[in-house]
């Protein structure tokens, strides 16, 4: 049991020494990073970031207003869109009907050539 306790104590001591080494290294790195730029440059960057943040917030407000306006306008013209959709659907249906009629007419003419006068086949 003492052997296991001594190994555990050594392991804990190693972890504490590693933690101390990591703390010392991180302090050194943070000190080096702080000395890379002077305070004026950091303040200038901070002011620039606040300026950009303000502009982005203004843009967000404008885009939100535009989206609300677009939703309102879409609601106003949605009835016209649905009418156009209905008309397009009707046109597609009529085109299909006329195509079928032409097909039937040509089959009838092929079977009974005297059924239609020549003018009706040329126009339709």
N, CA, C and O atoms as a MOPAC input file, in Angstrom:
PM7 MOZYME 1SCF
protein

 N      0.81700 1    -1.18400 1     0.00000 1
 C      0.00000 1     0.00000 1     0.00000 1
 C      0.86900 1     1.26100 1     0.00000 1
 O      0.51600 1     2.23500 1    -0.66500 1
 N      1.97400 1     1.27400 1     0.71100 1
 C      2.86200 1     2.42300 1     0.75100 1
 C      3.52100 1     2.67600 1    -0.59400 1
 O      3.76700 1     3.82000 1    -0.97500 1
 N      3.79700 1     1.61200 1    -1.29500 1
 C      4.40300 1     1.77300 1    -2.61000 1
 C      3.43500 1     2.50000 1    -3.54600 1
 O      3.84500 1     3.40000 1    -4.27900 1
 N      2.15700 1     2.11800 1    -3.52900 1
 C      1.14200 1     2.75800 1    -4.37100 1
 C      0.95700 1     4.21500 1    -3.97400 1
 O      0.77500 1     5.08000 1    -4.83100 1
 N      1.00400 1     4.48500 1    -2.67600 1
 C      0.84700 1     5.87000 1    -2.20900 1
 C      2.04900 1     6.69600 1    -2.64600 1
 O      1.88600 1     7.84700 1    -3.05400 1
 N      3.24300 1     6.13700 1    -2.57000 1
 C      4.43000 1     6.89200 1    -2.97800 1
 C      4.41200 1     7.18100 1    -4.47900 1
 O      4.82200 1     8.25900 1    -4.90800 1
 N      3.94100 1     6.22700 1    -5.27300 1
 C      3.82800 1     6.45100 1    -6.71800 1
 C      2.79800 1     7.53800 1    -6.99900 1
 O      3.02200 1     8.39800 1    -7.85200 1
 N      1.67900 1     7.50800 1    -6.29300 1
 C      0.63900 1     8.52300 1    -6.45700 1
 C      1.15800 1     9.89500 1    -6.07300 1
 O      0.86000 1    10.87900 1    -6.75000 1
 N      1.93900 1     9.97900 1    -4.98800 1
 C      2.50800 1    11.26500 1    -4.57100 1
 C      3.47500 1    11.79600 1    -5.62400 1
 O      3.46400 1    12.99000 1    -5.92300 1
 N      4.31000 1    10.92700 1    -6.18900 1
 C      5.23900 1    11.34100 1    -7.25400 1
 C      4.47700 1    11.84500 1    -8.48700 1
 O      4.85100 1    12.83700 1    -9.11200 1
 N      3.39700 1    11.12600 1    -8.81300 1
 C      2.58100 1    11.53000 1    -9.97100 1
 C      1.97400 1    12.91300 1    -9.74200 1
 O      1.96200 1    13.74600 1   -10.64800 1
 N      1.47000 1    13.15600 1    -8.53000 1
 C      0.88400 1    14.46400 1    -8.20400 1
 C      1.94900 1    15.54500 1    -8.24000 1
 O      1.69100 1    16.64700 1    -8.72300 1
 N      3.15000 1    15.25000 1    -7.73500 1
 C      4.23800 1    16.21900 1    -7.77100 1
 C      4.62400 1    16.54800 1    -9.21100 1
 O      4.88900 1    17.70300 1    -9.54300 1
 N      4.65200 1    15.51600 1   -10.06600 1
 C      4.96400 1    15.75400 1   -11.47700 1
 C      3.90500 1    16.63100 1   -12.12800 1
 O      4.23300 1    17.52800 1   -12.90400 1
 N      2.63100 1    16.37700 1   -11.81500 1
 C      1.56300 1    17.20300 1   -12.39700 1
 C      1.68100 1    18.64100 1   -11.92800 1
 O      1.49800 1    19.56700 1   -12.71700 1
 N      1.98900 1    18.84100 1   -10.63500 1
 C      2.12800 1    20.20300 1   -10.11300 1
 C      3.31600 1    20.90400 1   -10.75000 1
 O      3.23200 1    22.09300 1   -11.05900 1
 N      4.40500 1    20.20500 1   -10.95100 1
 C      5.56800 1    20.83200 1   -11.59100 1
 C      5.26900 1    21.15000 1   -13.05700 1
 O      5.70500 1    22.18000 1   -13.57100 1
 N      4.52600 1    20.26300 1   -13.73200 1
 C      4.13100 1    20.54200 1   -15.11700 1
 C      3.20000 1    21.74400 1   -15.18100 1
 O      3.32400 1    22.58200 1   -16.07400 1
 N      2.28100 1    21.83000 1   -14.24900 1
 C      1.36700 1    22.98600 1   -14.22100 1
 C      2.14000 1    24.26900 1   -13.98600 1
 O      1.85100 1    25.29200 1   -14.60800 1
 N      3.10100 1    24.22700 1   -13.11100 1
 C      3.91800 1    25.41100 1   -12.83900 1
 C      4.70000 1    25.81100 1   -14.08500 1
 O      4.81700 1    26.99500 1   -14.39800 1
 N      5.23400 1    24.82000 1   -14.79300 1
 C      5.98800 1    25.10800 1   -16.01900 1
 C      5.06500 1    25.70100 1   -17.08600 1
 O      5.45600 1    26.62200 1   -17.80300 1
 N      3.84900 1    25.17800 1   -17.19100 1
 C      2.88900 1    25.70200 1   -18.17300 1
 C      2.50500 1    27.13100 1   -17.81400 1
 O      2.41500 1    27.98600 1   -18.69500 1
 N      2.27400 1    27.40200 1   -16.52300 1
 C      1.94300 1    28.77200 1   -16.09100 1
 C      3.07300 1    29.73200 1   -16.42400 1
 O      2.83500 1    30.83400 1   -16.91800 1
 N      4.29600 1    29.31300 1   -16.15400 1
 C      5.44000 1    30.17500 1   -16.43600 1
 C      5.56600 1    30.43400 1   -17.93500 1
 O      5.84800 1    31.55700 1   -18.35100 1
 N      5.36200 1    29.41300 1   -18.73300 1
 C      5.44700 1    29.57400 1   -20.18900 1
 C      4.34500 1    30.48800 1   -20.70100 1
 O      4.59800 1    31.32900 1   -21.56500 1
 N      3.12800 1    30.34300 1   -20.18900 1
 C      2.03100 1    31.18900 1   -20.66200 1
 C      2.24300 1    32.64300 1   -20.25300 1
 O      1.89300 1    33.55500 1   -21.00200 1
 N      2.82400 1    32.86600 1   -19.04700 1
 C      3.13800 1    34.25200 1   -18.64300 1
 C      4.17300 1    34.85500 1   -19.57200 1
 O      4.06800 1    36.01800 1   -19.96000 1
 N      5.17700 1    34.05800 1   -19.92800 1
 C      6.22500 1    34.54100 1   -20.83800 1
 C      5.64400 1    34.87000 1   -22.21300 1
 O      5.98100 1    35.89800 1   -22.80000 1
 N      4.77000 1    33.99800 1   -22.72700 1
 C      4.16200 1    34.23600 1   -24.03900 1
 C      3.27500 1    35.47800 1   -23.99600 1
 O      3.31900 1    36.29200 1   -24.91800 1
 N      2.47700 1    35.63800 1   -22.95400 1
 C      1.60700 1    36.81900 1   -22.86800 1
 C      2.43300 1    38.09600 1   -22.75000 1
 O      2.05500 1    39.13100 1   -23.29700 1
 N      3.56100 1    38.02800 1   -22.03600 1
 C      4.44100 1    39.19400 1   -21.93500 1
 C      5.02100 1    39.54200 1   -23.30800 1
 O      5.08000 1    40.71500 1   -23.67600 1
 N      5.44500 1    38.53400 1   -24.06100 1
 C      5.99700 1    38.76700 1   -25.39700 1
 C      4.94000 1    39.35000 1   -26.33300 1
 O      5.23800 1    40.24700 1   -27.12200 1
 N      3.70700 1    38.84600 1   -26.25100 1
 C      2.63300 1    39.36200 1   -27.10500 1
 C      2.33500 1    40.81400 1   -26.74700 1
 O      2.09700 1    41.63600 1   -27.63300 1
 N      2.34600 1    41.13200 1   -25.45700 1
 C      2.08800 1    42.51200 1   -25.02800 1
 C      3.15500 1    43.47000 1   -25.51500 1
 O      2.86400 1    44.63900 1   -25.76700 1
 N      4.38200 1    42.99900 1   -25.65300 1
 C      5.44900 1    43.88600 1   -26.10600 1
 C      5.50800 1    44.01300 1   -27.62600 1
 O      6.24800 1    44.85000 1   -28.14300 1
 N      4.73400 1    43.18700 1   -28.35600 1
 C      4.75400 1    43.27700 1   -29.81700 1
 C      4.13500 1    44.58000 1   -30.31800 1
 O      4.61200 1    45.15100 1   -31.29900 1
 N      3.08300 1    45.05600 1   -29.66000 1
 C      2.39600 1    46.26700 1   -30.10600 1
 C      2.34500 1    47.25400 1   -28.94300 1
 O      2.23200 1    46.86700 1   -27.78000 1
 N      2.42900 1    48.51800 1   -29.28300 1
 C      2.34400 1    49.51900 1   -28.22400 1
 C      0.87500 1    49.83100 1   -27.92000 1
 O     -0.01800 1    49.41900 1   -28.66000 1
 N      0.64000 1    50.53900 1   -26.86000 1
 C     -0.71600 1    50.82400 1   -26.38900 1
 C     -1.49400 1    51.67500 1   -27.39000 1
 O     -2.70000 1    51.49300 1   -27.55200 1
 N     -0.81300 1    52.59900 1   -28.05800 1
 C     -1.49300 1    53.45500 1   -29.04400 1
 C     -2.04500 1    52.62700 1   -30.20800 1
 O     -3.16300 1    52.86300 1   -30.66500 1
 N     -1.27100 1    51.67400 1   -30.67900 1
 C     -1.71400 1    50.82800 1   -31.79300 1
 C     -2.90800 1    49.98100 1   -31.36400 1
 O     -3.85300 1    49.79700 1   -32.13100 1
 N     -2.86200 1    49.47200 1   -30.15300 1
 C     -3.98300 1    48.67100 1   -29.65600 1
 C     -5.22900 1    49.53100 1   -29.51100 1
 O     -6.32200 1    49.09800 1   -29.87700 1
 N     -5.08100 1    50.75200 1   -28.98000 1
 C     -6.23700 1    51.65700 1   -28.86900 1
 C     -6.78600 1    52.02000 1   -30.23800 1
 O     -8.00000 1    52.10500 1   -30.42500 1
 N     -5.89700 1    52.23400 1   -31.18900 1
 C     -6.33600 1    52.54200 1   -32.55200 1
 C     -7.12300 1    51.37600 1   -33.13900 1
 O     -8.16000 1    51.58100 1   -33.77000 1
 N     -6.63600 1    50.15600 1   -32.93600 1
 C     -7.36400 1    48.97400 1   -33.41500 1
 C     -8.72300 1    48.85300 1   -32.74100 1
 O     -9.71700 1    48.53000 1   -33.39100 1
 N     -8.76300 1    49.11000 1   -31.44800 1
 C    -10.02000 1    49.03000 1   -30.71000 1
 C    -11.03400 1    50.06000 1   -31.23900 1
 O    -12.21100 1    49.74200 1   -31.40900 1
 N    -10.57200 1    51.29000 1   -31.49800 1
 C    -11.45600 1    52.32200 1   -32.05000 1
 C    -11.95900 1    51.92100 1   -33.43400 1
 O    -13.13100 1    52.12100 1   -33.75600 1
 N    -11.08100 1    51.36300 1   -34.24000 1
 C    -11.47000 1    50.91300 1   -35.57600 1
 C    -12.50100 1    49.79900 1   -35.48700 1
 O    -13.45500 1    49.77600 1   -36.26500 1
 N    -12.32300 1    48.87600 1   -34.54900 1
 C    -13.29300 1    47.80200 1   -34.37400 1
 C    -14.64700 1    48.35200 1   -33.94900 1
 O    -15.68100 1    47.87900 1   -34.42100 1
 N    -14.65400 1    49.35500 1   -33.05500 1
 C    -15.93000 1    49.95500 1   -32.64100 1
 C    -16.60200 1    50.67500 1   -33.80100 1
 O    -17.82500 1    50.63300 1   -33.93700 1
 N    -15.80400 1    51.33600 1   -34.63700 1
 C    -16.35200 1    52.00800 1   -35.81200 1
 C    -16.97900 1    50.99300 1   -36.76600 1
 O    -18.08600 1    51.19300 1   -37.26400 1
 N    -16.26200 1    49.91500 1   -37.00900 1
 C    -16.78500 1    48.86100 1   -37.89700 1
 C    -18.03600 1    48.24200 1   -37.29800 1
 O    -19.00000 1    47.97500 1   -38.01500 1
 N    -18.03100 1    48.01000 1   -35.98500 1
 C    -19.21000 1    47.45900 1   -35.31800 1
 C    -20.41200 1    48.37600 1   -35.50000 1
 O    -21.51400 1    47.90500 1   -35.78300 1
 N    -20.21100 1    49.66900 1   -35.34200 1
 C    -21.30400 1    50.62300 1   -35.53800 1
 C    -21.84400 1    50.58200 1   -36.95700 1
 O    -23.05600 1    50.59700 1   -37.16900 1
 N    -20.94000 1    50.53000 1   -37.92700 1
 C    -21.37300 1    50.46300 1   -39.32700 1
 C    -22.14200 1    49.17100 1   -39.60600 1
 O    -23.15900 1    49.18800 1   -40.29900 1
 N    -21.65900 1    48.06100 1   -39.07000 1
 C    -22.35300 1    46.78800 1   -39.27700 1
 C    -23.73500 1    46.79200 1   -38.62700 1
 O    -24.68000 1    46.22300 1   -39.17200 1
 N    -23.85600 1    47.43500 1   -37.46100 1
 C    -25.16800 1    47.53600 1   -36.82300 1
 C    -26.11400 1    48.40400 1   -37.64900 1
 O    -27.30300 1    48.10400 1   -37.75700 1
 N    -25.58200 1    49.48600 1   -38.23600 1
 C    -26.40500 1    50.32500 1   -39.12300 1
 C    -26.86300 1    49.53900 1   -40.34600 1
 O    -28.02300 1    49.62400 1   -40.74900 1
 N    -25.94800 1    48.77500 1   -40.93300 1
 C    -26.29000 1    47.96900 1   -42.10500 1
 C    -27.33800 1    46.93200 1   -41.74400 1
 O    -28.26400 1    46.67900 1   -42.51400 1
 N    -27.18900 1    46.33200 1   -40.56700 1
 C    -28.17500 1    45.34700 1   -40.12400 1
 C    -29.55400 1    45.98600 1   -39.98600 1
 O    -30.55700 1    45.38600 1   -40.37200 1
 N    -29.60700 1    47.19900 1   -39.43800 1
 C    -30.89000 1    47.88900 1   -39.29200 1
 C    -31.50400 1    48.19000 1   -40.65600 1
 O    -32.70700 1    48.01500 1   -40.85000 1
 N    -30.68300 1    48.64100 1   -41.59500 1
 C    -31.18500 1    48.93800 1   -42.94400 1
 C    -31.70300 1    47.67100 1   -43.60900 1
 O    -32.77300 1    47.68400 1   -44.21700 1
 N    -30.95800 1    46.58100 1   -43.50000 1
 C    -31.39700 1    45.33000 1   -44.11600 1
 C    -32.66800 1    44.79500 1   -43.46000 1
 O    -33.52900 1    44.24200 1   -44.14400 1
 N    -32.79100 1    44.95200 1   -42.15400 1
 C    -34.01800 1    44.53000 1   -41.47300 1
 C    -35.21300 1    45.33500 1   -41.97300 1
 O    -36.28600 1    44.78600 1   -42.22300 1
 N    -35.01300 1    46.64300 1   -42.11500 1
 C    -36.08700 1    47.49500 1   -42.63600 1
 C    -36.44500 1    47.08500 1   -44.06300 1
 O    -37.62300 1    47.00700 1   -44.41000 1
 N    -35.43800 1    46.82500 1   -44.88600 1
 C    -35.69000 1    46.40900 1   -46.26300 1
 C    -36.44800 1    45.08400 1   -46.30300 1
 O    -37.36000 1    44.92200 1   -47.11300 1
 N    -36.08300 1    44.13900 1   -45.44100 1
 C    -36.78600 1    42.85200 1   -45.40300 1
 C    -38.24800 1    43.03200 1   -45.00800 1
 O    -39.12600 1    42.39300 1   -45.58900 1
 N    -38.52100 1    43.89300 1   -44.02800 1
 C    -39.90800 1    44.16600 1   -43.64200 1
 C    -40.67500 1    44.78900 1   -44.80400 1
 O    -41.81100 1    44.40400 1   -45.08300 1
 N    -40.04900 1    45.75700 1   -45.48300 1
 C    -40.68100 1    46.40400 1   -46.62600 1
 C    -40.96500 1    45.38000 1   -47.72900 1
 O    -42.03800 1    45.39000 1   -48.33300 1
 N    -39.99100 1    44.49600 1   -47.98700 1
 C    -40.17000 1    43.47900 1   -49.02600 1
 C    -41.31300 1    42.53000 1   -48.67500 1
 O    -42.10300 1    42.16300 1   -49.54400 1
 N    -41.40300 1    42.13500 1   -47.41800 1
 C    -42.49300 1    41.24900 1   -46.99700 1
 C    -43.84700 1    41.92400 1   -47.21100 1
 O    -44.79500 1    41.29100 1   -47.67600 1
 N    -43.93000 1    43.20100 1   -46.87300 1
 C    -45.19100 1    43.92700 1   -47.05800 1
 C    -45.55000 1    44.04700 1   -48.53300 1
 O    -46.70200 1    43.83800 1   -48.91400 1
 N    -44.56800 1    44.38200 1   -49.36000 1
 C    -44.83000 1    44.50500 1   -50.79500 1
 C    -45.21500 1    43.15600 1   -51.39400 1
 O    -46.09700 1    43.09000 1   -52.24900 1
 N    -44.56900 1    42.09100 1   -50.95800 1
 C    -44.90100 1    40.76400 1   -51.46900 1
 C    -46.33100 1    40.39900 1   -51.09900 1
 O    -47.06100 1    39.82800 1   -51.90900 1
 N    -46.72500 1    40.72600 1   -49.88800 1
 C    -48.10600 1    40.44500 1   -49.47600 1
 C    -49.08600 1    41.22400 1   -50.35300 1
 O    -50.17000 1    40.73100 1   -50.66500 1
 N    -48.70900 1    42.43500 1   -50.74900 1
 C    -49.59000 1    43.25200 1   -51.59900 1
 C    -49.74700 1    42.66500 1   -53.00500 1
 O    -50.83900 1    42.70400 1   -53.57200 1
 N    -48.68300 1    42.13000 1   -53.56100 1
 C    -48.73700 1    41.65100 1   -54.94600 1
 C    -48.91700 1    40.14300 1   -55.05800 1
 O    -48.91300 1    39.60400 1   -56.16500 1
 N    -49.07200 1    39.46200 1   -53.94500 1
 C    -49.19900 1    38.01400 1   -53.98100 1
 C    -50.44500 1    37.58200 1   -54.75900 1
 O    -50.42400 1    36.55500 1   -55.43700 1
 N    -51.52300 1    38.35300 1   -54.66500 1
 C    -52.72600 1    38.01300 1   -55.41400 1
 C    -52.44900 1    38.03800 1   -56.91900 1
 O    -52.90500 1    37.16000 1   -57.65200 1
 N    -51.70100 1    39.04500 1   -57.37600 1
 C    -51.35000 1    39.10900 1   -58.80300 1
 C    -50.49000 1    37.92000 1   -59.21300 1
 O    -50.66300 1    37.36900 1   -60.30000 1
 N    -49.57700 1    37.53100 1   -58.35400 1
 C    -48.74800 1    36.36300 1   -58.65300 1
 C    -49.60100 1    35.11600 1   -58.81000 1
 O    -49.39500 1    34.32300 1   -59.72800 1
 N    -50.56100 1    34.94900 1   -57.90600 1
 C    -51.39600 1    33.74800 1   -57.99100 1
 C    -52.25500 1    33.77000 1   -59.25300 1
 O    -52.49600 1    32.72300 1   -59.85300 1
 N    -52.72000 1    34.95600 1   -59.66400 1
 C    -53.47800 1    35.04600 1   -60.91900 1
 C    -52.59900 1    34.63700 1   -62.09500 1
 O    -53.02800 1    33.88000 1   -62.96600 1
 N    -51.36800 1    35.14100 1   -62.11600 1
 C    -50.45200 1    34.79600 1   -63.20900 1
 C    -50.14000 1    33.30300 1   -63.20800 1
 O    -50.02400 1    32.68900 1   -64.26800 1
 N    -50.00800 1    32.73600 1   -62.04400 1
 C    -49.74900 1    31.30600 1   -61.95900 1
 C    -50.92500 1    30.52300 1   -62.51200 1
 O    -50.74300 1    29.53700 1   -63.22600 1
 N    -52.14100 1    30.96800 1   -62.17800 1
 C    -53.34100 1    30.31000 1   -62.70000 1
 C    -53.39700 1    30.44700 1   -64.21800 1
 O    -53.72000 1    29.48200 1   -64.91200 1
 N    -53.08500 1    31.63500 1   -64.74400 1
 C    -53.10100 1    31.83200 1   -66.19400 1
 C    -52.05600 1    30.94800 1   -66.88000 1
 O    -52.32600 1    30.38000 1   -67.93800 1
 N    -50.88200 1    30.83100 1   -66.29300 1
 C    -49.85100 1    29.97200 1   -66.88300 1
 C    -50.29500 1    28.51700 1   -66.87400 1
 O    -50.05000 1    27.78500 1   -67.83300 1
 N    -50.93800 1    28.10000 1   -65.80800 1
 C    -51.43700 1    26.73300 1   -65.73000 1
 C    -52.51000 1    26.49900 1   -66.79300 1
 O    -52.53000 1    25.45800 1   -67.44900 1
 N    -53.40200 1    27.47900 1   -66.95500 1
 C    -54.44300 1    27.35400 1   -67.97000 1
 C    -53.83100 1    27.31000 1   -69.36500 1
 O    -54.28300 1    26.53700 1   -70.21000 1
 N    -52.81000 1    28.12800 1   -69.62000 1
 C    -52.15400 1    28.13100 1   -70.92800 1
 C    -51.51700 1    26.77400 1   -71.20500 1
 O    -51.62600 1    26.25300 1   -72.31500 1
 N    -50.85500 1    26.20200 1   -70.20800 1
 C    -50.24200 1    24.89000 1   -70.37800 1
 C    -51.30200 1    23.84300 1   -70.70800 1
 O    -51.10700 1    23.00600 1   -71.58900 1
 N    -52.42600 1    23.89800 1   -69.99100 1
 C    -53.50800 1    22.95200 1   -70.25800 1
 C    -54.06600 1    23.12200 1   -71.67000 1
 O    -54.30400 1    22.13600 1   -72.36700 1
 N    -54.27400 1    24.37100 1   -72.09200 1
 C    -54.80700 1    24.62800 1   -73.43700 1
 C    -53.81400 1    24.18200 1   -74.51900 1
 O    -54.21400 1    23.61400 1   -75.53500 1
 N    -52.52800 1    24.44000 1   -74.29800 1
 C    -51.52500 1    23.97800 1   -75.26300 1
 C    -51.57700 1    22.46400 1   -75.40800 1
 O    -51.47800 1    21.93800 1   -76.51700 1
 N    -51.73300 1    21.76800 1   -74.29300 1
 C    -51.82600 1    20.31200 1   -74.32700 1
 C    -53.08000 1    19.87400 1   -75.09300 1
 O    -53.02800 1    18.93900 1   -75.89200 1
 N    -54.19600 1    20.54700 1   -74.84600 1
 C    -55.45600 1    20.20600 1   -75.53500 1
 C    -55.30800 1    20.42500 1   -77.04300 1
 O    -55.69500 1    19.56800 1   -77.83600 1
 N    -54.74200 1    21.58300 1   -77.44000 1
 C    -54.57300 1    21.85400 1   -78.86800 1
 C    -53.61900 1    20.85200 1   -79.51500 1
 O    -53.82800 1    20.45500 1   -80.66100 1
 N    -52.59200 1    20.44600 1   -78.80700 1
 C    -51.67100 1    19.44400 1   -79.33300 1
 C    -52.40100 1    18.12400 1   -79.56900 1
 O    -52.22700 1    17.49100 1   -80.61000 1
 N    -53.21100 1    17.71500 1   -78.60800 1
 C    -53.98300 1    16.47800 1   -78.76600 1
 C    -54.97200 1    16.59700 1   -79.93100 1
 O    -55.13400 1    15.65700 1   -80.70800 1
 N    -55.63000 1    17.75300 1   -80.04900 1
 C    -56.59100 1    17.95300 1   -81.14700 1
 C    -55.87900 1    17.85500 1   -82.49900 1
 O    -56.39200 1    17.22700 1   -83.42600 1
 N    -54.69200 1    18.47800 1   -82.61500 1
 C    -53.93900 1    18.38800 1   -83.86500 1
 C    -53.57600 1    16.94000 1   -84.17500 1
 O    -53.65000 1    16.50500 1   -85.32400 1
 N    -53.18800 1    16.20500 1   -83.15200 1
 C    -52.82000 1    14.80700 1   -83.32900 1
 C    -54.02700 1    13.99000 1   -83.79800 1
 O    -53.91200 1    13.18500 1   -84.72300 1
 N    -55.17100 1    14.19500 1   -83.16600 1
 C    -56.39100 1    13.46600 1   -83.55900 1
 C    -56.80500 1    13.85500 1   -84.97100 1
 O    -57.20000 1    13.00700 1   -85.77200 1
 N    -56.71000 1    15.14700 1   -85.26600 1
 C    -57.08500 1    15.63600 1   -86.59100 1
 C    -56.19600 1    15.01200 1   -87.66900 1
 O    -56.68800 1    14.61500 1   -88.72500 1
 N    -54.88800 1    14.92600 1   -87.40400 1
 C    -53.99700 1    14.34100 1   -88.41200 1
 C    -54.25800 1    12.84600 1   -88.56900 1
 O    -54.13200 1    12.31700 1   -89.67300 1
 N    -54.61900 1    12.15000 1   -87.48200 1
 C    -54.94900 1    10.72200 1   -87.58800 1
 C    -56.23000 1    10.52300 1   -88.40100 1
 O    -56.32200 1     9.61500 1   -89.22600 1
 N    -57.21700 1    11.39200 1   -88.15200 1
 C    -58.46700 1    11.30100 1   -88.92400 1
 C    -58.19300 1    11.58000 1   -90.39200 1
 O    -58.71400 1    10.89000 1   -91.26800 1
 N    -57.37600 1    12.59200 1   -90.66000 1
 C    -57.07300 1    12.93300 1   -92.04900 1
 C    -56.30800 1    11.80000 1   -92.72600 1
 O    -56.51200 1    11.52400 1   -93.90800 1
 N    -55.42400 1    11.14400 1   -91.96700 1
 C    -54.67600 1    10.02700 1   -92.56200 1
 C    -55.61900 1     8.87500 1   -92.89800 1
 O    -55.43700 1     8.19100 1   -93.90500 1
 N    -56.62900 1     8.66300 1   -92.04900 1
 C    -57.57400 1     7.57400 1   -92.29300 1
 C    -58.62300 1     7.96400 1   -93.33500 1
 O    -58.95400 1     7.18400 1   -94.22800 1
 N    -59.13900 1     9.19500 1   -93.19800 1
 C    -60.17600 1     9.69700 1   -94.10900 1
 C    -59.69600 1    10.99900 1   -94.73700 1
 O    -59.99100 1    12.06300 1   -94.19400 1
 N    -58.98700 1    10.97100 1   -95.82800 1
 C    -58.41600 1    12.17700 1   -96.43700 1
 C    -59.47400 1    13.18600 1   -96.89100 1
 O    -59.17700 1    14.37700 1   -96.98600 1
 N    -60.67100 1    12.74800 1   -97.16800 1
 C    -61.70000 1    13.67900 1   -97.62900 1
 C    -62.48900 1    14.28500 1   -96.47900 1
 O    -63.43600 1    15.02900 1   -96.73300 1
 N    -62.15200 1    14.00600 1   -95.24400 1
 C    -62.92900 1    14.48600 1   -94.10600 1
 C    -62.76700 1    15.98600 1   -93.89200 1
 O    -63.71900 1    16.64200 1   -93.46800 1
 N    -61.61600 1    16.53900 1   -94.16500 1
 C    -61.38200 1    17.96900 1   -93.94400 1
 C    -60.97400 1    18.61800 1   -95.24400 1
 O    -60.27000 1    18.01700 1   -96.05500 1
 N    -61.43400 1    19.89300 1   -95.45100 1
 C    -60.91800 1    20.62800 1   -96.60000 1
 C    -59.44600 1    20.97100 1   -96.36700 1
 O    -59.00100 1    21.01300 1   -95.22000 1
 N    -58.69900 1    21.21300 1   -97.42000 1
 C    -57.24400 1    21.45500 1   -97.32400 1
 C    -56.90600 1    22.67100 1   -96.47600 1
 O    -55.86600 1    22.67500 1   -95.81800 1
 N    -57.73400 1    23.68800 1   -96.46500 1
 C    -57.43200 1    24.91800 1   -95.72800 1
 C    -57.40600 1    24.66400 1   -94.20300 1
 O    -56.60700 1    25.27800 1   -93.49600 1
 N    -58.25600 1    23.78300 1   -93.70100 1
 C    -58.32800 1    23.58200 1   -92.26200 1
 C    -57.07500 1    22.91700 1   -91.71000 1
 O    -56.72100 1    23.14800 1   -90.55400 1
 N    -56.40000 1    22.10100 1   -92.50100 1
 C    -55.19800 1    21.45100 1   -92.01800 1
 C    -54.02300 1    22.40100 1   -92.03100 1
 O    -53.15200 1    22.31200 1   -91.16500 1
 N    -53.97400 1    23.30500 1   -92.98500 1
 C    -52.85400 1    24.23800 1   -93.07300 1
 C    -52.91500 1    25.26000 1   -91.94500 1
 O    -51.87000 1    25.67400 1   -91.44200 1
 N    -54.10700 1    25.67700 1   -91.53500 1
 C    -54.19300 1    26.72300 1   -90.48900 1
 C    -54.05400 1    26.15600 1   -89.10600 1
 O    -53.66000 1    26.89300 1   -88.20200 1
 N    -54.34900 1    24.90400 1   -88.87900 1
 C    -54.38800 1    24.39600 1   -87.52400 1
 C    -53.29300 1    23.49200 1   -87.26300 1
 O    -53.17600 1    22.96800 1   -86.15600 1

